[in-house]
Coordinates of C-alpha atoms in Angstrom, one line a residue:
M1 CA -31.1 76.7 9.7
V2 CA -34.8 75.8 10.5
I3 CA -35.9 78.7 8.5
T4 CA -33.8 77.8 5.3
D5 CA -35.1 74.1 5.6
N6 CA -38.7 75.2 5.3
L7 CA -38.4 77.4 2.3
P8 CA -40.6 76.5 -0.8
S9 CA -39.0 75.3 -3.9
V10 CA -39.0 77.2 -7.1
R11 CA -41.4 74.8 -8.6
S12 CA -43.9 75.3 -6.1
I13 CA -43.7 79.1 -6.6
R14 CA -44.1 78.8 -10.4
T15 CA -47.2 76.4 -9.9
L16 CA -48.7 79.1 -7.4
I17 CA -48.2 81.8 -10.1
R18 CA -49.5 79.7 -12.8
H19 CA -52.8 78.9 -10.8
F20 CA -53.3 82.4 -9.9
E21 CA -53.0 83.7 -13.5
R22 CA -55.5 80.9 -14.6
R23 CA -58.0 81.8 -12.0
H24 CA -57.9 85.5 -12.7
A25 CA -57.6 85.4 -16.5
P26 CA -60.8 86.2 -18.4
A27 CA -62.4 83.2 -20.2
T28 CA -62.5 85.0 -23.5
G29 CA -58.8 85.8 -23.3
R30 CA -57.8 82.2 -23.2
A31 CA -59.4 81.6 -26.6
A32 CA -57.9 84.7 -28.1
T33 CA -54.4 83.7 -26.7
L34 CA -54.8 80.3 -28.3
V35 CA -55.9 81.6 -31.7
L36 CA -53.1 84.3 -32.0
G37 CA -50.6 81.7 -30.8
A38 CA -51.7 79.2 -33.4
L39 CA -51.8 82.0 -36.1
G40 CA -48.2 83.2 -35.1
L41 CA -46.9 79.6 -35.3
Y42 CA -48.5 79.2 -38.7
V43 CA -47.1 82.4 -40.1
G44 CA -43.8 81.9 -38.6
A45 CA -43.4 78.4 -40.0
G46 CA -44.4 79.7 -43.4
L47 CA -42.0 82.4 -43.3
L48 CA -39.1 79.9 -42.4
W49 CA -40.1 77.5 -45.1
W50 CA -40.2 80.3 -47.7
L51 CA -36.9 81.7 -46.5
F52 CA -35.2 78.3 -46.6
T53 CA -36.5 77.3 -50.0
L54 CA -35.5 80.3 -52.0
P55 CA -32.9 80.0 -54.7
P56 CA -29.2 81.2 -53.9
T57 CA -29.4 84.1 -56.5
V58 CA -32.4 85.8 -55.0
L59 CA -30.4 88.8 -53.8
T60 CA -27.6 88.9 -56.5
A61 CA -30.2 88.8 -59.3
S62 CA -32.1 91.9 -58.0
S63 CA -32.8 94.7 -60.4
V64 CA -31.0 97.3 -58.1
L65 CA -27.7 95.7 -58.4
V66 CA -25.1 96.5 -61.1
T67 CA -25.4 94.0 -64.1
G68 CA -22.3 91.9 -64.5
Q69 CA -20.9 92.7 -61.0
P70 CA -18.6 89.9 -59.9
W71 CA -20.3 88.7 -56.8
T72 CA -18.0 87.0 -54.4
S73 CA -18.3 84.8 -51.2
T74 CA -16.8 87.6 -49.1
W75 CA -20.1 89.2 -49.0
G76 CA -21.3 86.3 -46.9
W77 CA -18.4 86.9 -44.3
A78 CA -19.5 90.6 -44.1
V79 CA -23.0 89.7 -43.3
A80 CA -22.1 87.1 -40.8
A81 CA -19.6 89.2 -39.1
A82 CA -22.1 92.2 -38.9
A83 CA -24.6 89.7 -37.4
V84 CA -22.4 88.5 -34.7
A85 CA -21.4 92.2 -33.7
A86 CA -25.1 93.1 -33.7
G87 CA -25.9 90.0 -31.6
V88 CA -23.4 90.7 -28.9
A89 CA -24.5 94.4 -28.8
A90 CA -28.1 93.3 -28.4
G91 CA -27.3 90.4 -25.9
R92 CA -25.5 93.0 -23.6
A93 CA -28.2 95.5 -24.0
V94 CA -31.1 93.0 -23.0
G95 CA -29.1 91.0 -20.5
P96 CA -29.4 88.4 -22.1
V97 CA -31.1 86.6 -19.2
T98 CA -33.6 89.0 -17.7
I99 CA -36.8 88.8 -15.6
S100 CA -39.7 91.3 -15.2
A101 CA -39.5 94.0 -12.5
E102 CA -42.4 92.3 -10.6
L103 CA -40.8 89.0 -10.6
G104 CA -37.4 90.3 -9.4
F105 CA -39.0 92.2 -6.7
W106 CA -41.3 89.5 -5.3
V107 CA -39.3 86.2 -6.1
S108 CA -35.7 86.7 -7.2
S109 CA -34.9 88.9 -4.1
T110 CA -36.0 86.0 -1.6
L111 CA -34.0 82.9 -0.4
L112 CA -34.6 80.8 -3.4
D113 CA -32.5 78.8 -5.6
R114 CA -31.8 81.5 -8.3
G115 CA -30.3 78.8 -10.6
A116 CA -33.6 76.9 -10.8
L117 CA -35.4 80.2 -11.3
V118 CA -33.5 81.3 -14.4
R119 CA -32.2 77.9 -15.9
S120 CA -35.2 77.6 -18.2
R121 CA -34.7 81.3 -19.2
V122 CA -31.1 80.5 -20.1
V123 CA -32.2 77.6 -22.3
V124 CA -34.8 79.8 -24.0
V125 CA -32.2 82.4 -24.6
L126 CA -29.7 79.9 -26.2
G127 CA -32.4 78.6 -28.4
C128 CA -33.3 82.1 -29.6
G129 CA -29.6 82.6 -30.3
A130 CA -29.5 79.6 -32.4
L131 CA -32.7 80.6 -34.3
V132 CA -31.2 84.2 -35.1
G133 CA -27.9 82.5 -36.1
A134 CA -29.8 80.2 -38.5
L135 CA -31.6 83.2 -40.2
A136 CA -28.2 85.3 -40.3
G137 CA -26.5 82.3 -41.8
R138 CA -29.2 82.0 -44.5
L139 CA -29.0 85.7 -45.4
A140 CA -25.2 85.3 -45.6
A141 CA -25.6 82.4 -48.0
F142 CA -27.9 84.5 -50.1
A143 CA -25.3 87.3 -50.2
A144 CA -22.5 84.8 -51.2
E145 CA -24.5 82.9 -53.7
L146 CA -23.8 79.8 -51.7
T147 CA -25.4 76.7 -53.4
M148 CA -24.4 74.3 -50.7
W149 CA -25.5 76.3 -47.7
F150 CA -26.7 73.7 -45.1
A151 CA -23.2 73.3 -43.4
F152 CA -22.6 77.0 -43.3
T153 CA -26.1 77.6 -41.8
V154 CA -25.6 75.1 -39.1
L155 CA -22.2 76.8 -38.4
T156 CA -23.8 80.1 -38.0
T157 CA -26.5 78.6 -35.8
L158 CA -23.9 77.1 -33.4
T159 CA -22.1 80.6 -33.6
G160 CA -25.3 82.1 -32.3
V161 CA -25.2 79.8 -29.3
V162 CA -21.6 80.6 -28.6
V163 CA -22.4 84.3 -28.6
V164 CA -25.4 84.1 -26.4
A165 CA -23.4 81.7 -24.0
L166 CA -20.5 84.2 -23.8
C167 CA -23.0 87.0 -22.8
V168 CA -24.6 84.7 -20.0
L169 CA -21.1 83.9 -18.8
V170 CA -20.5 87.8 -18.6
Q171 CA -23.7 87.8 -16.4
C172 CA -22.4 85.0 -14.4
R173 CA -19.3 86.9 -13.7
L174 CA -17.1 84.2 -15.2
L175 CA -15.9 86.5 -18.0
A176 CA -15.1 90.1 -17.9
P177 CA -17.5 92.6 -19.8
G178 CA -14.7 93.7 -21.9
T179 CA -14.5 90.1 -23.6
V180 CA -17.7 90.4 -25.4
T181 CA -17.1 94.3 -26.1
I182 CA -13.7 93.3 -27.7
L183 CA -15.5 90.6 -29.7
S184 CA -18.2 93.0 -30.9
R185 CA -15.6 95.4 -32.1
I186 CA -13.4 93.0 -33.8
C187 CA -16.5 91.5 -35.7
A188 CA -17.7 95.0 -36.7
L189 CA -14.2 95.8 -37.9
G190 CA -14.1 92.5 -39.7
S191 CA -17.4 93.2 -41.5
V192 CA -16.1 96.6 -42.7
A193 CA -12.8 94.9 -43.9
A194 CA -14.9 92.1 -45.6
V195 CA -17.0 94.7 -47.5
F196 CA -14.0 96.5 -48.8
T197 CA -12.4 93.2 -49.7
A198 CA -15.6 92.1 -51.5
T199 CA -15.9 95.3 -53.5
A200 CA -12.1 94.9 -54.6
G201 CA -13.2 91.5 -56.1
V202 CA -11.3 89.2 -53.6
D203 CA -13.0 86.0 -53.1
V204 CA -12.8 84.3 -49.5
A205 CA -14.6 81.1 -49.8
L206 CA -17.3 80.2 -47.1
P207 CA -16.9 76.9 -45.4
T208 CA -18.9 74.0 -46.9
R209 CA -17.3 71.1 -45.2
W210 CA -18.3 69.6 -41.7
W211 CA -15.0 69.7 -39.8
P212 CA -15.5 73.5 -38.8
V213 CA -19.0 72.8 -37.9
A214 CA -17.8 70.1 -35.5
A215 CA -15.3 72.3 -34.0
V216 CA -17.7 75.1 -33.3
G217 CA -20.2 72.7 -32.1
A218 CA -18.0 71.3 -29.4
L219 CA -17.2 74.9 -28.4
A220 CA -21.0 75.7 -28.2
A221 CA -21.8 72.7 -26.3
A222 CA -19.1 73.3 -23.7
L223 CA -20.0 77.0 -23.3
A224 CA -23.8 76.4 -23.2
A225 CA -23.2 73.6 -20.6
V226 CA -21.1 76.0 -18.5
A227 CA -23.8 78.8 -18.8
V228 CA -26.7 76.5 -17.8
R229 CA -24.6 75.1 -14.7
S230 CA -23.4 78.5 -13.6
C231 CA -26.6 80.6 -14.0
H232 CA -27.1 80.7 -10.2
R233 CA -24.2 83.2 -10.1
I234 CA -26.2 85.8 -11.8
A235 CA -27.1 88.5 -9.3
A236 CA -30.6 89.9 -8.9
A237 CA -29.4 93.3 -10.1
E238 CA -28.1 92.0 -13.2
L239 CA -31.4 90.0 -13.9
A240 CA -33.3 93.2 -13.4
A241 CA -30.9 95.4 -15.6
G242 CA -32.5 94.3 -18.8
A243 CA -36.1 94.5 -17.8
E244 CA -36.2 98.1 -18.8
T245 CA -35.2 97.3 -22.3
T246 CA -37.6 94.4 -22.5
V247 CA -40.5 96.6 -21.4
A248 CA -39.4 99.1 -24.0
V249 CA -39.5 96.6 -26.6
S250 CA -42.9 95.4 -25.7
A251 CA -44.2 99.0 -25.6
S252 CA -42.8 99.9 -28.9
A253 CA -44.4 96.8 -30.4
T254 CA -47.7 97.6 -28.8
A255 CA -47.7 101.4 -29.5
L256 CA -46.0 100.9 -32.9
D257 CA -43.5 103.6 -31.9
I258 CA -39.9 102.6 -32.0
S259 CA -38.9 105.9 -30.2
V260 CA -39.8 104.3 -26.9
L261 CA -37.1 101.6 -27.5
L262 CA -34.5 104.0 -28.7
G263 CA -35.1 106.4 -25.8
A264 CA -34.5 103.5 -23.4
L265 CA -31.4 102.3 -25.1
E266 CA -29.9 105.8 -25.1
H267 CA -30.9 106.2 -21.5
A268 CA -29.0 103.0 -20.6
S269 CA -26.0 104.0 -22.6
W270 CA -25.8 107.5 -20.7
R271 CA -25.9 105.6 -17.5
R272 CA -22.9 103.5 -18.6
I273 CA -21.0 106.7 -19.5
G274 CA -21.6 107.8 -15.7
R275 CA -21.4 111.2 -14.2
R276 CA -19.7 114.4 -15.4
R277 CA -19.0 117.7 -13.6
T278 CA -21.5 120.3 -14.3
R279 CA -20.1 123.4 -16.2
S280 CA -21.6 126.7 -17.3
F281 CA -21.8 128.0 -20.7
S282 CA -21.1 131.7 -21.4
G283 CA -22.0 133.7 -24.6
G284 CA -25.8 133.6 -24.6
L285 CA -28.6 131.1 -25.0
A286 CA -28.0 130.3 -28.6
W287 CA -24.2 129.6 -28.2
A288 CA -24.9 127.6 -25.0
L289 CA -27.4 125.4 -26.8
I290 CA -24.9 124.8 -29.6
R291 CA -22.0 124.0 -27.2
S292 CA -24.4 121.5 -25.2
D293 CA -25.2 119.8 -28.5
V294 CA -21.6 119.4 -29.5
L295 CA -20.7 118.2 -26.0
R296 CA -23.3 115.5 -26.2
H297 CA -21.6 113.9 -29.0
V298 CA -18.1 114.5 -27.7
R299 CA -19.0 112.4 -24.6
R300 CA -20.8 109.8 -26.6
P301 CA -18.7 109.2 -29.7
V302 CA -20.7 106.3 -30.8
S303 CA -22.8 108.6 -32.8
L304 CA -19.7 109.6 -35.0
L305 CA -19.0 105.8 -35.6
L306 CA -22.7 105.5 -36.8
A307 CA -22.3 108.4 -39.1
F308 CA -19.0 107.1 -40.6
C309 CA -20.8 103.7 -41.2
A310 CA -23.6 105.6 -43.2
I311 CA -21.2 107.5 -45.1
G312 CA -19.1 104.5 -45.9
A313 CA -22.1 102.5 -47.0
A314 CA -23.1 105.2 -49.5
G315 CA -19.6 105.5 -50.7
I316 CA -19.5 101.7 -51.6
A317 CA -22.9 101.6 -53.1
P318 CA -21.8 102.9 -56.6
M319 CA -19.7 99.7 -56.9
V320 CA -22.6 97.3 -56.6
A321 CA -25.9 99.2 -57.1
T322 CA -27.5 101.0 -60.1
P323 CA -27.6 104.8 -60.0
P324 CA -31.3 105.2 -58.8
A325 CA -30.5 103.0 -55.9
V326 CA -27.3 104.8 -55.1
A327 CA -29.2 108.1 -55.1
V328 CA -31.7 106.6 -52.7
L329 CA -28.9 105.3 -50.3
Y330 CA -27.3 108.8 -50.6
L331 CA -30.6 110.4 -49.3
A332 CA -30.9 107.7 -46.6
A333 CA -27.3 108.3 -45.3
V334 CA -28.0 112.0 -45.2
F335 CA -31.2 111.5 -43.2
I336 CA -29.6 109.0 -40.8
V337 CA -26.7 111.5 -40.1
A338 CA -29.2 114.4 -39.4
M339 CA -31.2 112.1 -37.2
I340 CA -28.2 111.0 -35.2
F341 CA -27.0 114.7 -34.5
S342 CA -30.5 116.1 -33.8
A343 CA -31.0 114.3 -30.5
G344 CA -30.9 117.6 -28.8
L345 CA -33.8 118.9 -30.9
R346 CA -35.9 115.7 -30.0
D347 CA -35.4 116.3 -26.3
V348 CA -36.5 119.8 -26.4
F349 CA -39.6 119.0 -28.3
R350 CA -40.4 116.0 -26.2
D351 CA -40.7 118.2 -23.1
R352 CA -42.8 121.3 -24.0
D353 CA -42.0 123.0 -20.6
F354 CA -38.4 123.5 -21.6
G355 CA -38.9 126.8 -23.2
A356 CA -41.1 127.9 -20.3
V357 CA -38.3 127.2 -17.8
L358 CA -35.9 129.3 -19.9
G359 CA -38.4 132.0 -20.3
V360 CA -37.9 132.3 -24.1
D361 CA -39.9 131.5 -27.3
D362 CA -39.6 128.1 -28.8
R363 CA -38.0 129.5 -31.9
R364 CA -35.0 130.7 -30.0
I365 CA -34.4 127.3 -28.8
R366 CA -35.2 125.4 -32.1
W367 CA -32.9 127.0 -34.5
P368 CA -29.7 126.8 -32.3
L369 CA -30.3 123.1 -32.0
T370 CA -30.5 122.7 -35.7
V371 CA -26.9 124.0 -36.3
V372 CA -25.0 120.7 -35.4
P373 CA -27.3 118.3 -37.3
G374 CA -27.3 120.8 -40.3
V375 CA -23.5 121.0 -40.4
A376 CA -23.2 117.2 -39.9
A377 CA -25.5 116.6 -42.8
A378 CA -23.7 119.0 -45.1
L379 CA -20.4 117.5 -44.4
A380 CA -21.9 114.0 -44.9
A381 CA -23.5 115.0 -48.2
I382 CA -20.2 116.7 -49.5
S383 CA -18.1 113.7 -48.5
M384 CA -20.5 111.3 -50.2
T385 CA -20.6 113.4 -53.3
L386 CA -16.8 113.3 -53.5
L387 CA -16.9 109.5 -52.9
T388 CA -19.6 108.8 -55.6
D389 CA -19.0 111.5 -58.0
S390 CA -22.7 112.5 -57.7
T391 CA -24.3 115.4 -59.5
V392 CA -25.2 118.7 -58.0
T393 CA -28.9 117.7 -58.4
T394 CA -28.4 114.5 -56.3
L395 CA -26.5 116.6 -53.7
A396 CA -29.3 119.1 -53.3
I397 CA -32.1 116.7 -53.2
G398 CA -30.3 114.5 -50.6
L399 CA -29.3 117.3 -48.5
V400 CA -32.7 119.2 -48.5
G401 CA -34.8 116.1 -48.4
G402 CA -32.9 114.3 -45.6
C403 CA -32.7 117.4 -43.4
A404 CA -36.4 118.3 -44.0
A405 CA -37.4 114.8 -43.1
A406 CA -35.2 114.6 -40.1
Y407 CA -36.6 118.0 -38.9
R408 CA -40.2 116.8 -39.1
V409 CA -39.5 113.7 -37.4
R410 CA -37.7 115.4 -34.5
T411 CA -40.2 118.1 -34.1
R412 CA -43.1 115.8 -34.2
P413 CA -45.3 116.0 -31.1
S414 CA -46.0 113.0 -28.9
I415 CA -48.2 110.4 -30.6
R416 CA -51.8 110.4 -29.6
Y417 CA -54.1 107.3 -29.9
D418 CA -57.5 109.0 -29.6
G419 CA -57.9 110.3 -33.0
L420 CA -60.1 109.4 -36.0
I421 CA -60.4 105.6 -36.7
L422 CA -62.3 104.5 -39.9
E423 CA -64.5 101.5 -39.7
T424 CA -64.4 99.4 -42.9
A425 CA -65.4 96.0 -44.0
V426 CA -61.9 94.5 -43.3
G427 CA -61.4 96.2 -40.0
Q428 CA -60.4 99.4 -38.3
I429 CA -58.0 101.9 -40.1
P430 CA -56.4 104.5 -37.6
V431 CA -56.3 107.4 -39.9
D432 CA -55.2 110.0 -37.4
L433 CA -52.5 107.6 -36.3
L434 CA -51.3 107.0 -39.8
R435 CA -51.1 110.8 -40.3
Q436 CA -48.8 111.2 -37.3
W437 CA -46.5 108.4 -38.5
L438 CA -46.1 109.9 -41.8
R439 CA -44.8 113.2 -40.6
G440 CA -41.2 113.0 -41.8
P441 CA -41.4 109.7 -43.9
D442 CA -43.6 111.6 -46.3
V443 CA -40.9 114.0 -47.2
L444 CA -38.4 111.1 -47.3
L445 CA -40.4 109.2 -49.9
A446 CA -41.1 112.2 -52.0
A447 CA -37.3 113.1 -51.9
A448 CA -36.5 109.4 -52.8
W449 CA -38.7 109.5 -55.8
L450 CA -37.0 112.7 -57.0
A451 CA -33.6 111.4 -56.4
A452 CA -34.1 108.2 -58.2
L453 CA -35.9 110.2 -61.0
F454 CA -33.0 112.6 -61.5
S455 CA -30.3 110.1 -61.2

């Protein structure tokens, strides 16, 4: 009892950490941080002002949409439901309340008030949910050509708070994890249903009155209050669970390479699936590689869902978009499907020692792993051709261009940052880094130009 009475408070620990960082931070770094913070605040405020002052027809008056297409408010529901589904998935992937691995090891594992440690983080996360909800509501208002958009944007802002609060309550073990999973699936299915309803011309009006806002506001306030008061129930392991994802986000932003984040998310999803019994494959190396590639997607069927979403989006595109835009979306869908089903090719080329372990040439490993993505891309191209009545030229360009671009991306070596940098009057241009990034997108851009030209 005497030991627990003499424990330092969370505020004193934070003050100690802040003083240590100030003493050891370089003097030049403080000025740079201040300038970058002011610049980011200026750019962010300008973008928000620009977004919230645009006319309501900024999307529907685009030249890529079919002229005279009856645009309904149901498109706004589709955007809002998709935003809620994506927000729930992102919240569960990040935490949403998380701390760094260093802080989790040195601070949260000690006998401190964990509620006082993470309460400010909960408030910040709720604020981020409100900001993302406001942006999603504004985009939904653009999609629905909503003139009186303020009430609906406030409604989506409060919905963002509700989504984040539900994810926090799952971390607090007050709600079962299946609650937010079911919510995400319902919103995803609702978004798909809203898209089909909108393409059929059915108009489901968005709320423009304040009584729904008041109801959702009361729910958001109650859930946020419970989340803030119950954050001491979050275990240390749950706080550190999203540290890997946040580090991957920071590394992807610093290195300008999204593959780091995608790899971390895929690794986390495989850990959620759990262990499987090891089995041996007969029939030779090529057949074993093909079966292992198929088994990857059987055990993780979310890849099939993403592929169906890409095909469905390309199938609905002719109802609302012009032929050149449809051809480009057709190519993008084939590329996405090929990228989804070529994860095995990426894993092999990420580790160059894989071929040495098997004792064979890289070509004997490379070509069997192109069978599954090639077949999937061909089936997707044929399905979209039947749905959109595309020509043989569009089919050929989309299939060849999408598969070639995906192959170049998946077989790309690891990005190196020690290449040629060109010094100019406006700053440094990483020439070699740009060359590495363009491996794959160059073929995709050329194929998109050809597809739009021959459409």
